[in-house]
XYZ file of C-alpha atoms in Angstrom:
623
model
C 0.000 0.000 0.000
C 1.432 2.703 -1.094
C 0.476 6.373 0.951
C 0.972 9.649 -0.760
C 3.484 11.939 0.707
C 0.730 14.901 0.751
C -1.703 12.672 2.942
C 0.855 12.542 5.263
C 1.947 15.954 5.577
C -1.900 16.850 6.273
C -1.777 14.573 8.751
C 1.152 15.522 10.476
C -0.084 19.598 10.288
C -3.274 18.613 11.913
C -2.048 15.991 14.724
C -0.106 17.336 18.003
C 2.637 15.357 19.142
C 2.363 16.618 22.616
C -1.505 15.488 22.712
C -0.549 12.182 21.051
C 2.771 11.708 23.532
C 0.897 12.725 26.415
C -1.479 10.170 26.419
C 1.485 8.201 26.823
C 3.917 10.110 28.956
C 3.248 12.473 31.797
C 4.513 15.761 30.555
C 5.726 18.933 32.215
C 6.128 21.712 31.140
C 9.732 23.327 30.783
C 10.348 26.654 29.192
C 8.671 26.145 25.454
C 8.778 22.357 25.663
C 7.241 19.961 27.520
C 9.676 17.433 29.576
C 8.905 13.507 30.896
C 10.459 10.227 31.388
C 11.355 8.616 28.584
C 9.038 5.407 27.871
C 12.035 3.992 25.742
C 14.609 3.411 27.967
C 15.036 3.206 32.172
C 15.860 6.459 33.963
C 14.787 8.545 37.104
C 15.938 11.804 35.739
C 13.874 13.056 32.907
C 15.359 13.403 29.878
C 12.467 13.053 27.027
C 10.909 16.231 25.226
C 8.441 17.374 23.173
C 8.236 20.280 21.216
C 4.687 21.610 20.475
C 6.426 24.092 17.796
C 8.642 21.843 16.267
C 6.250 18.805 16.259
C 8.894 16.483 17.488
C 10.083 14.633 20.426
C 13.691 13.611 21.170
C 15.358 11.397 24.432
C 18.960 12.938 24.984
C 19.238 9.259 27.140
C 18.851 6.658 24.628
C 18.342 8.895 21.235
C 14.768 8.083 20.061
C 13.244 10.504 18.689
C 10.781 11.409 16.068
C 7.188 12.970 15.211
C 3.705 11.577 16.290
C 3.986 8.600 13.718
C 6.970 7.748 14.614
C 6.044 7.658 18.436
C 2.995 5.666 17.792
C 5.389 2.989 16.013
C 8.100 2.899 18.387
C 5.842 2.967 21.436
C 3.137 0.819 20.184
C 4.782 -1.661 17.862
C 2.658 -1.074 15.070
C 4.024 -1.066 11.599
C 4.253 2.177 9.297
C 0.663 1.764 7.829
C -0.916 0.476 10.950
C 0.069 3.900 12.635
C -0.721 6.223 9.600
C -4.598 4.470 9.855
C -4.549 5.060 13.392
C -3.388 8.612 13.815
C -5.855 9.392 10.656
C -8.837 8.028 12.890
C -8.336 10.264 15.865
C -8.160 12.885 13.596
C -11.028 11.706 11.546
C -9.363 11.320 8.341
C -9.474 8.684 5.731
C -6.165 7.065 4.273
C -5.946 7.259 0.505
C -4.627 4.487 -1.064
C -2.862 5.427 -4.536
C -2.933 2.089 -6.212
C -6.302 0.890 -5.310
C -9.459 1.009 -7.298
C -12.912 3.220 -5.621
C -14.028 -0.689 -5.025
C -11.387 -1.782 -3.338
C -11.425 0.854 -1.613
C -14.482 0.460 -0.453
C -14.110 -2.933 0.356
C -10.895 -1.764 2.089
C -13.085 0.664 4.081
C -16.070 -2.080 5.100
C -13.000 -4.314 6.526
C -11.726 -1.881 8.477
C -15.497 -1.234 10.061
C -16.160 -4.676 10.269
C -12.663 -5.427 12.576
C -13.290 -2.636 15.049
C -16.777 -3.950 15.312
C -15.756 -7.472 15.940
C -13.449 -6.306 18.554
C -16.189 -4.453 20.419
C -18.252 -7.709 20.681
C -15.455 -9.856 22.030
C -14.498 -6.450 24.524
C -17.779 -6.564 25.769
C -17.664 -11.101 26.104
C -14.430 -10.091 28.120
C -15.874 -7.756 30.400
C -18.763 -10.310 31.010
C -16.190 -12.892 32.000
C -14.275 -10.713 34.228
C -17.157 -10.091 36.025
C -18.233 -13.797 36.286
C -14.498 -14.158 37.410
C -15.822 -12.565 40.514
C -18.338 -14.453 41.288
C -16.860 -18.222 41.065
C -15.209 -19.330 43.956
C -13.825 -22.163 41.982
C -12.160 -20.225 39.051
C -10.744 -17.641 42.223
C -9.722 -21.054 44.008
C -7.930 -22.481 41.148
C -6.169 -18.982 39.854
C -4.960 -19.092 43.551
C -3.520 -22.328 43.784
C -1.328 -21.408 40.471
C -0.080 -18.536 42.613
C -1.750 -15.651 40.955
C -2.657 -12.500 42.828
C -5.706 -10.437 41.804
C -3.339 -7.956 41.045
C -2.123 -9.380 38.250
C -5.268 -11.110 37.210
C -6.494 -7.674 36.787
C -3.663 -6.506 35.128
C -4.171 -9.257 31.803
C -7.892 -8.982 32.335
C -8.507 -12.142 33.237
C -12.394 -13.837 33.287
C -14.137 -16.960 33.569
C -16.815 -18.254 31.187
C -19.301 -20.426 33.343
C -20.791 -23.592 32.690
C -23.742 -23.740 30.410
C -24.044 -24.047 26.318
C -25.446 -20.437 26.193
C -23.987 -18.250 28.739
C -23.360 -15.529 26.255
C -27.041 -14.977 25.458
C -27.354 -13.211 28.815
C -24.643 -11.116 27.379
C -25.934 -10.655 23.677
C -29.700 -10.542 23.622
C -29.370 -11.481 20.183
C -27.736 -14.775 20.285
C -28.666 -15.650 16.657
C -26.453 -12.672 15.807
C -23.959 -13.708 12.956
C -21.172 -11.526 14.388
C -21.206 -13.884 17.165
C -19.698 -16.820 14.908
C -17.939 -14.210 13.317
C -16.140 -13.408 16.307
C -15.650 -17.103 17.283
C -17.283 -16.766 20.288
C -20.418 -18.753 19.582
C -20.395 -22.285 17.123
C -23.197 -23.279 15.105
C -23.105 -26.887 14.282
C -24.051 -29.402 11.714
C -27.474 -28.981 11.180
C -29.323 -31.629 10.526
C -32.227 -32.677 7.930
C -35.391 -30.328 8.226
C -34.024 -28.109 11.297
C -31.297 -25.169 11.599
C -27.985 -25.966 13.130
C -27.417 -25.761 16.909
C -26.120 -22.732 18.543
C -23.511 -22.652 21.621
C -20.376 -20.934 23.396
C -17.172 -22.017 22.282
C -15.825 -21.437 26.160
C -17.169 -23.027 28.543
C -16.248 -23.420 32.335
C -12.477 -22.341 31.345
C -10.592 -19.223 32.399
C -10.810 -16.715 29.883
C -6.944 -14.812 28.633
C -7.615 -11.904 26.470
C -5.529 -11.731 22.852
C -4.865 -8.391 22.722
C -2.934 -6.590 19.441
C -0.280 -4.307 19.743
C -3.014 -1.265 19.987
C -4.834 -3.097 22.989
C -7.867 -4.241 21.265
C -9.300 -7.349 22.030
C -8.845 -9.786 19.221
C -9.328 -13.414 20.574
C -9.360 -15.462 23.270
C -7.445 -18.184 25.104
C -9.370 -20.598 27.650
C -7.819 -22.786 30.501
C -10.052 -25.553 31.389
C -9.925 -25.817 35.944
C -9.461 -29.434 36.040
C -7.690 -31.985 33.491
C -10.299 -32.211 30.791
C -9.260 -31.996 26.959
C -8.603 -29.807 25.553
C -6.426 -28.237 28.471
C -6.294 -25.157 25.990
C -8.728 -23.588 24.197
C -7.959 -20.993 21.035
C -10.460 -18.507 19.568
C -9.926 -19.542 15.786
C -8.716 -17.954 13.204
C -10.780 -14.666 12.205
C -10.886 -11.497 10.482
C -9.064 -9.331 13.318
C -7.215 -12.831 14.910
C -4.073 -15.123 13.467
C -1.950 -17.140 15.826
C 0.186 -16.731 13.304
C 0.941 -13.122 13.712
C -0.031 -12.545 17.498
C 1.670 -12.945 20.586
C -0.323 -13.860 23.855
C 1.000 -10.867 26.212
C 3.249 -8.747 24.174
C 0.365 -5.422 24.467
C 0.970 -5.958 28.556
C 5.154 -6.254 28.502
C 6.126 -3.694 25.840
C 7.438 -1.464 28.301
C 8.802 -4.245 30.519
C 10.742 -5.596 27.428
C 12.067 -1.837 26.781
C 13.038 -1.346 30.358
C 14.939 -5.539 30.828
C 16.664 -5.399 27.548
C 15.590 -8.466 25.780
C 11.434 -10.423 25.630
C 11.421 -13.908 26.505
C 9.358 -16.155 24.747
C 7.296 -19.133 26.401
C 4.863 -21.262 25.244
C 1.697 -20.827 27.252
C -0.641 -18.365 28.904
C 0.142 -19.538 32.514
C 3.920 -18.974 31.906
C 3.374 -15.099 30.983
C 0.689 -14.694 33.531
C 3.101 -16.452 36.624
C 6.335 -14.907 35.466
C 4.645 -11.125 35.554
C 3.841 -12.391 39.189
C 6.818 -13.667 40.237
C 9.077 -10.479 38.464
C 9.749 -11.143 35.039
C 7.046 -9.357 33.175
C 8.528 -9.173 30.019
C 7.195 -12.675 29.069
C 5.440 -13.071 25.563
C 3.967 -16.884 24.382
C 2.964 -18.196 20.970
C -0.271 -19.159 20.708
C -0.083 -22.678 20.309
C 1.573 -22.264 16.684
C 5.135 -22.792 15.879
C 7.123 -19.602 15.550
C 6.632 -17.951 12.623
C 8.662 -15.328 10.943
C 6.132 -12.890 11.627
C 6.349 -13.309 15.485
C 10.398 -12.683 15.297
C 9.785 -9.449 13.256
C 7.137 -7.936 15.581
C 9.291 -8.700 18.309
C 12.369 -6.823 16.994
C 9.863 -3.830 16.971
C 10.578 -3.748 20.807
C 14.243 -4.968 21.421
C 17.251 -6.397 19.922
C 17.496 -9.449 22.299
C 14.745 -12.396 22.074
C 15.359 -15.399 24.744
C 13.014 -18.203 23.787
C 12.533 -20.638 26.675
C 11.447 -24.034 26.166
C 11.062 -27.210 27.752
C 14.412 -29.712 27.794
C 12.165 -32.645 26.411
C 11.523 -33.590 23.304
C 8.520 -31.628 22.219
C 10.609 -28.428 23.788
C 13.319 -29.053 21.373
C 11.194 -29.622 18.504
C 9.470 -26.038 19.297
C 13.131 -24.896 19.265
C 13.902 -25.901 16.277
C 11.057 -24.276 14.395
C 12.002 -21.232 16.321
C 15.110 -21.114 14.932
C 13.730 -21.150 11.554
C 11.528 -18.232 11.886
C 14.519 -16.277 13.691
C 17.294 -17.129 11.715
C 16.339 -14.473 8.422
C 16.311 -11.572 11.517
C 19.377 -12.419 13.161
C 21.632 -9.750 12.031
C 24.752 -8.459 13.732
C 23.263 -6.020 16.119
C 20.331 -8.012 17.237
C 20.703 -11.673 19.898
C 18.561 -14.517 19.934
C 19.486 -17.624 22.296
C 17.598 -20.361 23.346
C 16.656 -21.456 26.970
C 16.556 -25.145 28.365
C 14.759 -25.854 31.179
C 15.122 -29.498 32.863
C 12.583 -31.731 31.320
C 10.323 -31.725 34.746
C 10.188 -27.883 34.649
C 8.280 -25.098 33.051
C 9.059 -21.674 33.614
C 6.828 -21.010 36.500
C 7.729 -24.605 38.428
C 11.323 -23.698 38.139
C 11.114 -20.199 39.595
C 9.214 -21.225 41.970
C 11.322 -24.162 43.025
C 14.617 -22.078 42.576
C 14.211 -18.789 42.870
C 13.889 -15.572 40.683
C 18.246 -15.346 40.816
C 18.167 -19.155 39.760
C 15.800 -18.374 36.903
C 17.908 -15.205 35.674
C 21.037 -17.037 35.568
C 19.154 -19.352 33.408
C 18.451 -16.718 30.642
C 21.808 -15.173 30.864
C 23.740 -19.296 30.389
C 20.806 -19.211 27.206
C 22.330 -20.618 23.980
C 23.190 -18.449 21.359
C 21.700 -18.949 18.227
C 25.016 -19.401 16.657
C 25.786 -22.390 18.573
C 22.328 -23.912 18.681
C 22.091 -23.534 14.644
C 25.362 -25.851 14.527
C 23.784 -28.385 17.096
C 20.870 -28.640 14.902
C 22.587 -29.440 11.791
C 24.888 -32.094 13.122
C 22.500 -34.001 14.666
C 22.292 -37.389 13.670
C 25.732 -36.713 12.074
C 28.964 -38.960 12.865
C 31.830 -36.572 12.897
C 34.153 -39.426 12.875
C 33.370 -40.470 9.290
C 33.406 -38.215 5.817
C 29.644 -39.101 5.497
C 28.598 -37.558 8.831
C 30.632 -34.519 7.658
C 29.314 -33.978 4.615
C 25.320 -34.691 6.050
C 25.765 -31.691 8.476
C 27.129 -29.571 5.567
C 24.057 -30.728 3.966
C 21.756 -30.206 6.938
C 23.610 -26.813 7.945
C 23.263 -25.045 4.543
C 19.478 -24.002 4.334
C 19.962 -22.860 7.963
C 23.294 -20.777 7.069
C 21.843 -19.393 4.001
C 18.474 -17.959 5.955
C 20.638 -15.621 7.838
C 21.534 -12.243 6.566
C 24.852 -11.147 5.333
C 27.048 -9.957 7.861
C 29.758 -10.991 10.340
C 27.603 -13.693 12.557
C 27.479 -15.323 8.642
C 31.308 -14.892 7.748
C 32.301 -16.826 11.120
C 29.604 -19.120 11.270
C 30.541 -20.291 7.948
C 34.362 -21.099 9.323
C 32.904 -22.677 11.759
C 30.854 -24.684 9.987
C 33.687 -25.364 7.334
C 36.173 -26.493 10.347
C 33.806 -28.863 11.500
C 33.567 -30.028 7.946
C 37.005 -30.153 7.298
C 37.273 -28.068 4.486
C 38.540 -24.590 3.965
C 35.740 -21.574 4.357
C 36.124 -20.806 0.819
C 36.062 -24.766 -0.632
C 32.748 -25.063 1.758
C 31.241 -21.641 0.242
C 32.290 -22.513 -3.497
C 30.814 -26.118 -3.050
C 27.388 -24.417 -1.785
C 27.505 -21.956 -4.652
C 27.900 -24.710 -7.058
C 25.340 -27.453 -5.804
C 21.526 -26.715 -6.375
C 20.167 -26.582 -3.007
C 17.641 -29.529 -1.814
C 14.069 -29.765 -2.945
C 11.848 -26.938 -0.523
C 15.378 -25.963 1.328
C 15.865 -22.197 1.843
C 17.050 -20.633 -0.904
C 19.395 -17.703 -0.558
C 22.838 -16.664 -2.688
C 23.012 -13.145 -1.096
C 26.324 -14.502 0.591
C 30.038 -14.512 -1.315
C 31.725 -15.401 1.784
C 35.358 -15.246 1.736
C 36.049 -16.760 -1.221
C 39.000 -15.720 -2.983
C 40.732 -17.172 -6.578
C 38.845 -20.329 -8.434
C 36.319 -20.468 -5.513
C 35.263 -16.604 -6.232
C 35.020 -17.214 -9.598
C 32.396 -19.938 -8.414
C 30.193 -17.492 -6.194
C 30.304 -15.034 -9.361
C 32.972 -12.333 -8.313
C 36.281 -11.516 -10.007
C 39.249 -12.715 -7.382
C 41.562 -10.795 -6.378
C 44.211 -8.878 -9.304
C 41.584 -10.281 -12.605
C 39.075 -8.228 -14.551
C 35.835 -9.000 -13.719
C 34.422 -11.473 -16.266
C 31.289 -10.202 -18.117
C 28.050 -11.075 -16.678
C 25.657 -12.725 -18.727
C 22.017 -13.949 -18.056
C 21.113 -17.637 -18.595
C 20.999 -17.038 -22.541
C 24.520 -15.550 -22.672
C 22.945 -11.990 -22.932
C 24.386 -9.902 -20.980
C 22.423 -8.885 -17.926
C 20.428 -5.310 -18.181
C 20.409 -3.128 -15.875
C 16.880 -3.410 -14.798
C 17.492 -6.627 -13.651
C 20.627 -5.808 -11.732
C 19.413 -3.075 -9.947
C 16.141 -4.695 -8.981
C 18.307 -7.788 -7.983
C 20.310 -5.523 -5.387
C 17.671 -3.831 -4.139
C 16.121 -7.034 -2.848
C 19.137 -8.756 -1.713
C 19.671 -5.269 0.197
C 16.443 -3.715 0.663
C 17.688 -0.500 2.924
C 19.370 0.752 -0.172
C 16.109 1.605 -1.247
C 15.764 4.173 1.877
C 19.242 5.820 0.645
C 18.170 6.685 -2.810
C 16.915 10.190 -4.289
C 13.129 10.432 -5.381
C 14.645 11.150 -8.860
C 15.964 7.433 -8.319
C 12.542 6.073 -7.120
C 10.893 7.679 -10.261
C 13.378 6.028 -12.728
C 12.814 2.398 -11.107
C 8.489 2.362 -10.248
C 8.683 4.021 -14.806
C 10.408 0.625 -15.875
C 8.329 -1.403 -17.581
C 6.565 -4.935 -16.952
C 6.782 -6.825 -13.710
C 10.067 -4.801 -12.987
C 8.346 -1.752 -11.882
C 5.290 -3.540 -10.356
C 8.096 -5.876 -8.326
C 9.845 -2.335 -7.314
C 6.210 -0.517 -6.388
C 5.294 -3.659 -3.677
C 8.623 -3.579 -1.998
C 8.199 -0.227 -1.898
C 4.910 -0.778 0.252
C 6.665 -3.358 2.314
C 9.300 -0.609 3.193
C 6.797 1.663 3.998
C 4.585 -0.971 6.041
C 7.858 -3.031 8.391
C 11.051 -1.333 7.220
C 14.168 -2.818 5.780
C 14.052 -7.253 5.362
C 16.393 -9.442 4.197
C 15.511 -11.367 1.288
C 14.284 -15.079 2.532
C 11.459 -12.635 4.543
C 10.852 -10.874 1.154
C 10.165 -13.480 -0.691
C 7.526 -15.030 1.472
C 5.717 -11.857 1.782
C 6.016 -12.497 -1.984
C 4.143 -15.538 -2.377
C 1.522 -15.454 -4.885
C 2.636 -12.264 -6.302
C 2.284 -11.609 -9.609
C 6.177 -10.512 -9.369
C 7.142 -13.395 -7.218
C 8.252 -15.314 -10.933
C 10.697 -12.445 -11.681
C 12.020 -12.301 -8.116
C 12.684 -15.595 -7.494
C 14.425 -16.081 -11.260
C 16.454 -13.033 -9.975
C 17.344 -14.120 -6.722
C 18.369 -17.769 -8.030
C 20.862 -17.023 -10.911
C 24.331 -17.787 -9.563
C 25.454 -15.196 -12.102
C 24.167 -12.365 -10.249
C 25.114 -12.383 -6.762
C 25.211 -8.839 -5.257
C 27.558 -7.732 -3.696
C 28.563 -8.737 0.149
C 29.434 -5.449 1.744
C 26.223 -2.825 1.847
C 29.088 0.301 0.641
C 30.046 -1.436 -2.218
C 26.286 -2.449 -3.274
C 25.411 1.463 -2.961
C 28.229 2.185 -4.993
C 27.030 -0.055 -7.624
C 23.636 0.579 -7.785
C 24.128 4.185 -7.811
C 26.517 3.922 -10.913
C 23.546 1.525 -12.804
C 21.094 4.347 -11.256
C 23.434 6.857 -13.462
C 23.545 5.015 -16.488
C 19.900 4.979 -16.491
C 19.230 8.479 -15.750
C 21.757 8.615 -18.370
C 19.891 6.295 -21.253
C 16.580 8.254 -20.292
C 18.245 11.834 -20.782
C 19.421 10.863 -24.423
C 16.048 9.417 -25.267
C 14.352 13.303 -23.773
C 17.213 14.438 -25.773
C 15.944 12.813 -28.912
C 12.278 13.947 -28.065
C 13.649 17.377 -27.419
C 15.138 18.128 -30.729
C 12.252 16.433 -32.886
C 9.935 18.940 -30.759
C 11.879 22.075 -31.876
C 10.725 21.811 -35.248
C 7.625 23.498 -34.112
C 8.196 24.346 -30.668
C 11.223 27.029 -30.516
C 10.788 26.344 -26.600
C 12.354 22.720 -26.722
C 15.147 23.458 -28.317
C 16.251 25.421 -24.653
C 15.305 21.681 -23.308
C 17.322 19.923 -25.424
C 20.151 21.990 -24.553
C 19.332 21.452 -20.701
C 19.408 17.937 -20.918
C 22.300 17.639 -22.954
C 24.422 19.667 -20.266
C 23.176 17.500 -17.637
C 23.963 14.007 -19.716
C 27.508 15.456 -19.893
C 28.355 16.299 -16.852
C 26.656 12.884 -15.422
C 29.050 10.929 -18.184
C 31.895 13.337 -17.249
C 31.182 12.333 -13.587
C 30.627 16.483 -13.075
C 27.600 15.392 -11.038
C 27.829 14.280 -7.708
C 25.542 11.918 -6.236
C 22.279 13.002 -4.742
């Protein structure tokens, strides 16, 4: 989705960043600004302001600053569109959408209504609960016995959902209302010949957890049963405003407890997020019952550069692990930590701290493995060091896993390690990946040229060291154009895109075909969660129209970018210039055919021709 630039100056002019902070913050004022704590970082001495003329807020502690969008994303979590949308509604605008039809649009718009009112009806089946909550000794009895205060009960607005098949028709007067099924809190079954399907709560007798998004809205539910019936847990399913795919059980509660420890720590139940808030670590998210996805790793890096996930030491704990580690591996870049947490096979999070101690428990998560080391126990398991076929079955198992991580210096040493283990050199192990088509449905990524230097960088498709680069040539033995090699570096390094001149942006979205379509929808996934590395890219691009270009792209040996970030700018500036260059001469040739009847053009011509020459003279410097 792509938001034009004039929408958002309106919107900026008309919201005030001191209104929009301060529901936030508790301001001050100080001299023509307005003064708080900062909500990004720890402190006792106030160092965060706001200034009403300027529109802006800045922390001299930690360095955030930004204006009321930006606050709303770095406070709330939400991505780049989700706090454009909701800035517009307190201000009662409407977000135009550039590349959308009036009907989708419209359709668009009718979502939108139709979330917000599903999240009022399960707000108002949460506040029901709560108050039942109240009034059953047995749910208090039991919330008790796990060690839970009402404190904290109240805190993640817990409730209880009493016995009976229709206990929300007391709530909803009109039970046979289709938002109710909608919503997932009411299931109509089978019917059955000559009568209308039967009507019922999904929750019954359980303890109600509200799903809540990163804005606080209600989107779902999670129920406990009290005793040992199955299922133990209960989902809401999958809806129009819910996905366990996408949410996180907790994370609208610990946002500013993950700000303030450093690092979230990911379990893998209700009951661990609720008891660790209890018992002092309430920056505790859980998945919802789904494996971690991608999409759970990149809304937690909205908070914090450190993710712990803690799991237990049996079998089924180091399954979960493992598919962790999948959908972390494409985020875990240089400056960000993930590790992995162990507890004894007997022990969930809550047991242990309980058992050991809150010290015990922190020692845990600071002994957690690093993701480095756990990626290399993964991929030689099962593997006999001892012989060359265990060796070369963990350099087949460790590939996909190496190649999902993003360039950078965690991938350089990893792949020494990796090579050691092997018993081959770095480069021999990086040329032999280069060279041997990856596995059927293993991760596909060549953004990576190592370290390879001579014959072996010949075989990752750079020039070694002291020889002209060979020419590069696309699968027919053309010669690649530059459409394709500029596209091709923007997605293997998609925060170039943020470093270019609109001049630049113009020349890319007017190239024809699936080029500029392919260049318009990263553009939008900029916009919407910021720079990605590529194996996140292309499953965003799934069922793209453009996903055929990208991955044909992305999977020609011939044109892997290039490693370092400075030397990929460099070279897609210079293909930026030859274009800007090719389109000048064609204006040129436009220009002088005008002139014939249009004295006017001829002043044109002469314009573009000075600027052609002092781009090819290199006159021009970089925007």
């Amino acid at each position: 989705m792509a938001i034009p630039q004039s929408f958002l100056q309106e919107l900026l002019a008309r919201a005030d960043v001191v209104e929009i902070v301060g529901r936030h913050v508790q301001l001050k004022k100080g001299g023509a600004n307005f003064m708080g704590l900062c909500p990004f970082h720890a402190e006792k001495s106030p160092s965060f302001t706001v200034s009403p003329t300027k529109q802006f807020y800045h922390c001299f502690g930690c360095g955030k600053h930004g204006d009321a969008i930006n606050f709303l994303m770095e406070h709330t979590g939400m991505s780049f569109v989700e706090a454009v949308r909701d800035l517009a509604q307190q201000y009662g605008l409407q977000v135009p959408e550039d590349d959308a039809s009036p009907q989708d649009r419209a359709r668009a718009a009718e979502q939108r209504q139709k979330q917000a009112t599903l999240c009022d009806v399960l707000e108002k089946a949460g506040d029901a609960w709560r108050k039942q909550l109240k009034n059953s000794p047995q749910a208090i009895d039991y919330l008790k016995h796990r060690g839970l205060s009402g404190e904290v009960a109240r805190a993640f607005g817990l409730g209880y959902a009493p016995e009976g098949w229709r206990g929300l028709a007391s709530v909803f007067p009109n039970y046979d209302d289709p938002l109710l099924v909608e919503s997932g809190l009411v299931i109509v079954s089978e019917p059955e010949e000559g009568a209308d399907g039967r009507r019922y709560d999904r929750f019954r007798d359980r303890i109600m957890f509200p799903i809540r998004n990163v804005k606080g809205e209600c989107i779902g539910f999670g129920g406990r049963v009290l005793g040992d019936e199955k299922p133990k847990y209960l989902n809401s399913p999958e809806t129009l405003v819910f996905s366990k795919g996408h949410e996180l059980y907790g994370l609208f509660e610990a946002r500013n407890a993950i700000r303030e420890a450093g690092y979230v720590l990911v379990t893998e139940g209700y009951m661990d997020v609720v008891a660790l808030a209890q018992l002092g670590f309430p920056n505790a998210v859980a998945t919802l019952g789904a494996a971690c996805t991608t999409d759970h790793v990149q809304k937690l890096f909205r908070f914090t550069d450190a993710v712990v996930f803690s799991f237990d030491g049996d079998a089924a704990g180091r399954r979960a692990a493992r598919r962790a580690l999948d959908g972390a591996l494409p985020y875990a870049s240089d400056v960000r930590t993930v590790r992995f947490l162990f507890l004894p096979a007997e022990h969930d999070p809550d047991s242990y701290i309980r058992e050991f101690g809150k010290e015990a428990f922190a020692r845990c998560v600071s002994e957690a493995v690093p993701l480095s080391r756990f990626l290399i126990e993964a991929a030689r398991d099962g593997c006999d060091l001892a012989t060359a076929e265990g060796r070369a079955r963990l350099a087949s198992n460790a590939r996909p896993l190496w190649s999902a991580l993003p360039d950078g210096a965690l991938k350089r040493q990893l792949l020494g390690e990796l090579a050691a283990l092997v018993q081959l050199e770095s480069r021999e192990l990086g040329s032999l990946w280069a060279a041997t088509p990856a596995r059927p449905g293993a991760p596909r990524n060549h953004d990576y040229a190592g370290t390879a230097t001579g014959d072996a960088a010949a075989a990752w498709g750079r020039p070694a060291a002291g020889r002209a680069p060979a020419s590069r040539v696309g699968s027919r033995g053309q010669p690649v154009n530059r459409a394709d090699h500029a596209t091709r570096l923007l997605l293997a390094h998609s925060r170039l895109w943020e470093q270019l001149s609109s001049e630049d942006h113009g020349l890319l979205f007017a190239l024809p075909g699936a080029h500029g379509e392919l260049l318009g929808w990263l553009e939008s996934q900029l916009h919407e969660h910021g720079p990605q590395p590529w194996a996140v890219l292309r499953e965003a691009l799934r069922e793209h129209p453009a996903q055929t270009l990208a991955d044909q792209l992305m999977h020609r040996s011939d044109l892997v970018a290039t490693e370092d970030h400075g030397e990929a700018l460099v070279e897609l500036r210079n293909l930026l210039k030859r274009m800007l260059i090719d389109q000048l001469k064609a204006e040129e040739t436009e220009a002088i055919e005008s002139a014939r009847l249009d004295p006017a053009a001829l002043a044109r011509y002469r314009e573009l021709q000075t600027r052609r020459l002092s781009l090819e003279t290199g006159a021009e410097t970089a925007p």
